[in-house]
């Protein structure tokens, strides 16, 4: 039987939390007097908390002392945690369970590959934590996407070579990380934004189990 390694990003792929990251960053930027557009937000998707704040400060052409930087990161995360506090299974994105269930039926191992340090807590809230064979998140990596580290660790834990891994990603940085890891990249979102991906779908409702089966058998 063919075995492939399926690796899922979390925010904006499994759950609809990308919007909460956006709201929390926007508030922080605006409080600092820095404009923050949805287009700029695309550049923060998949990017670590530290890098995100660095980019926002760059856009505002400003710098802050290290202690303030740490405070701002904590502030952003506290705001974000307020949004996700009441999360439950309803926030799993449409047809994600269809794909996860199919992979289970086909006995294909799958992992999480997320930049977020909140990933495990979120998976628990939406009751998916037991489903993943391996979870690699922001606490496990030293290099942020677009570096392939997070996906390479996941592949190792799944015991599948990178060339046989398939990554689902909603961010440009994540698609680049998957490509850099020599994996098949599947972009979830807009074609114009995710054009570097091997395949692009608007969301999981567009992904058929027949397509997943083809990937397994390739
Ligand atoms: C990624 C998100 O999954 O995780 C980013 O796309 C976020 O928006 C990053 O900044 C880090 O997440 P956290 O939860 O550790 O701040
Ligand atoms: Mg994402």
XYZ file of C-alpha atoms and ligand atoms in Angstrom:
235
model
C 0.000 0.000 0.000
C 1.257 3.457 -0.885
C 1.977 5.738 2.058
C 2.239 9.490 1.700
C 2.783 12.033 4.443
C 0.091 14.663 4.638
C 1.010 17.831 6.516
C -1.526 20.485 7.414
C -0.938 24.062 8.396
C -3.360 25.113 11.157
C -4.419 28.773 10.993
C -6.519 29.373 7.886
C -6.339 25.721 6.808
C -7.860 23.589 9.571
C -9.534 26.386 11.503
C -10.725 29.871 10.727
C -8.260 31.599 13.047
C -6.419 33.636 10.382
C -9.120 36.304 10.829
C -8.354 36.544 14.571
C -4.620 36.952 13.942
C -5.519 39.729 11.500
C -7.807 41.526 13.976
C -5.264 41.318 16.801
C -2.362 42.566 14.639
C -4.499 45.337 13.156
C -5.449 46.599 16.601
C -1.837 46.554 17.742
C -0.589 48.332 14.606
C -3.339 50.950 14.690
C -2.725 51.607 18.415
C 0.877 52.373 17.434
C -0.389 54.739 14.723
C 0.589 52.336 11.937
C -1.799 51.548 9.053
C -2.421 47.876 8.444
C -4.170 46.567 5.337
C -5.468 43.117 4.383
C -2.784 43.041 1.699
C -0.073 43.536 4.306
C -1.761 40.841 6.370
C -1.088 38.318 3.571
C 2.616 38.884 4.251
C 2.128 37.972 7.911
C 0.267 34.723 7.296
C 2.398 31.740 8.254
C 5.030 34.068 9.697
C 6.131 33.759 13.348
C 4.964 36.196 16.015
C 8.405 37.829 16.304
C 8.813 38.279 12.551
C 5.282 39.639 12.249
C 5.931 42.384 14.781
C 9.262 43.216 13.135
C 7.479 43.654 9.806
C 4.752 45.869 11.279
C 7.337 48.115 12.946
C 9.239 48.262 9.637
C 6.072 49.309 7.787
C 5.602 52.044 10.386
C 9.286 52.991 9.959
C 9.742 52.733 13.692
C 11.666 50.733 16.263
C 11.045 50.046 19.955
C 13.353 48.998 22.802
C 13.569 45.251 23.396
C 11.425 45.347 26.536
C 8.631 47.144 24.681
C 8.918 44.657 21.807
C 8.338 41.809 24.271
C 5.372 43.654 25.813
C 3.811 44.230 22.392
C 4.113 40.561 21.497
C 2.429 39.597 24.763
C -0.314 42.161 24.153
C -1.018 40.820 20.679
C -1.160 37.264 21.977
C -3.496 38.208 24.832
C -5.889 39.841 22.370
C -5.656 36.792 20.115
C -6.305 34.429 23.043
C -9.493 36.351 23.858
C -10.748 35.620 20.344
C -10.000 31.918 20.513
C -11.198 31.447 24.088
C -14.671 30.313 23.044
C -13.602 28.311 20.017
C -15.166 24.934 19.432
C -15.602 22.400 16.642
C -17.835 24.810 14.707
C -14.707 26.692 13.695
C -13.213 23.781 11.823
C -13.267 24.895 8.194
C -15.759 23.314 5.804
C -14.927 19.827 4.554
C -11.681 19.547 6.529
C -13.177 16.561 8.427
C -14.093 14.984 5.081
C -10.409 14.967 4.071
C -9.091 13.914 7.503
C -11.614 11.056 7.703
C -10.677 9.908 4.213
C -6.980 9.873 5.140
C -7.794 7.802 8.226
C -9.812 5.335 6.117
C -6.892 5.083 3.704
C -4.450 4.647 6.620
C -2.383 7.622 5.551
C -0.515 9.339 8.388
C -0.962 13.063 8.816
C 0.816 15.764 10.776
C 0.402 19.369 11.753
C 3.032 21.871 10.615
C 2.225 25.254 12.122
C 4.165 28.374 13.072
C 1.837 28.983 16.000
C 2.760 28.501 19.630
C -0.972 28.205 20.330
C -1.436 25.259 17.964
C -1.815 22.479 20.537
C -4.324 24.497 22.581
C -6.407 25.181 19.481
C -6.382 21.549 18.344
C -7.630 20.606 21.790
C -10.434 23.152 21.626
C -11.666 21.779 18.328
C -11.150 18.175 19.499
C -8.709 17.215 16.741
C -5.577 16.780 18.839
C -5.835 12.983 18.954
C -6.135 12.696 15.170
C -2.661 13.925 14.287
C 0.167 11.425 14.333
C 2.626 14.242 14.845
C 2.320 17.903 15.807
C 5.101 20.319 14.941
C 4.448 23.906 15.950
C 6.082 27.222 16.794
C 7.565 25.757 19.964
C 9.487 23.092 18.011
C 11.284 25.146 15.370
C 14.120 27.631 15.316
C 13.527 28.889 11.779
C 10.229 30.360 10.627
C 8.456 29.666 7.313
C 9.462 30.175 4.444
C 12.269 28.055 5.903
C 11.274 24.383 5.397
C 12.305 23.306 8.938
C 8.769 22.823 10.309
C 7.741 20.547 7.428
C 11.013 18.608 7.401
C 10.609 17.805 11.103
C 7.014 16.702 10.456
C 8.137 14.429 7.592
C 10.778 12.878 9.834
C 8.225 12.237 12.567
C 5.871 10.657 10.038
C 8.820 8.611 8.739
C 8.037 9.620 5.147
C 10.648 11.141 2.821
C 9.958 14.807 1.922
C 9.295 14.007 -1.765
C 6.363 11.858 -0.647
C 4.837 14.555 1.540
C 1.944 16.812 0.648
C 1.444 20.143 2.408
C -1.783 22.138 2.746
C -1.094 25.845 3.255
C -2.996 29.145 3.103
C 0.088 31.391 3.271
C 2.681 32.451 0.726
C 5.470 31.792 3.260
C 4.090 28.302 3.913
C 3.811 27.396 0.227
C 7.415 28.549 -0.230
C 8.464 26.451 2.780
C 6.761 23.353 1.329
C 8.403 23.923 -2.056
C 11.781 24.434 -0.402
C 11.279 21.112 1.420
C 10.703 19.380 -1.949
C 7.138 18.524 -1.031
C 3.938 18.878 -3.034
C 2.301 22.167 -2.073
C -1.435 22.657 -2.058
C -2.517 26.262 -1.646
C -5.813 26.927 0.110
C -7.030 30.385 -0.872
C -6.756 32.788 -3.785
C -5.031 31.787 -7.034
C -3.398 35.219 -7.461
C -1.850 35.066 -3.974
C -0.765 31.426 -3.866
C 0.482 31.070 -7.437
C 3.699 29.317 -6.347
C 1.710 26.280 -5.134
C 1.539 23.055 -7.169
C -2.254 22.995 -6.788
C -4.602 25.721 -5.575
C -8.117 25.365 -4.187
C -10.358 28.013 -2.694
C -11.144 25.727 0.241
C -11.578 22.049 1.102
C -15.067 21.899 -0.425
C -13.243 22.006 -3.779
C -11.016 19.056 -2.866
C -12.515 15.679 -3.706
C -11.566 12.423 -2.071
C -10.773 11.194 -5.609
C -8.081 13.885 -5.820
C -6.622 12.785 -2.471
C -6.665 9.187 -3.675
C -4.717 10.253 -6.799
C -2.105 11.918 -4.584
C -1.779 8.747 -2.529
C -1.309 6.608 -5.610
C 1.111 8.929 -7.436
C 0.721 31.196 11.924
C -0.211 32.325 11.554
O 0.069 29.983 11.801
O 1.184 31.346 13.269
C 0.418 33.666 11.845
O -0.521 32.223 10.178
C 0.878 33.725 13.297
O -0.532 34.676 11.592
C 1.839 32.571 13.555
O 1.529 34.956 13.562
C 2.349 32.555 14.999
O 1.265 32.253 15.824
P 1.180 32.471 17.396
O -0.161 31.869 17.729
O 2.311 31.712 18.000
O 1.271 33.931 17.640
Mg -1.922 29.468 7.864
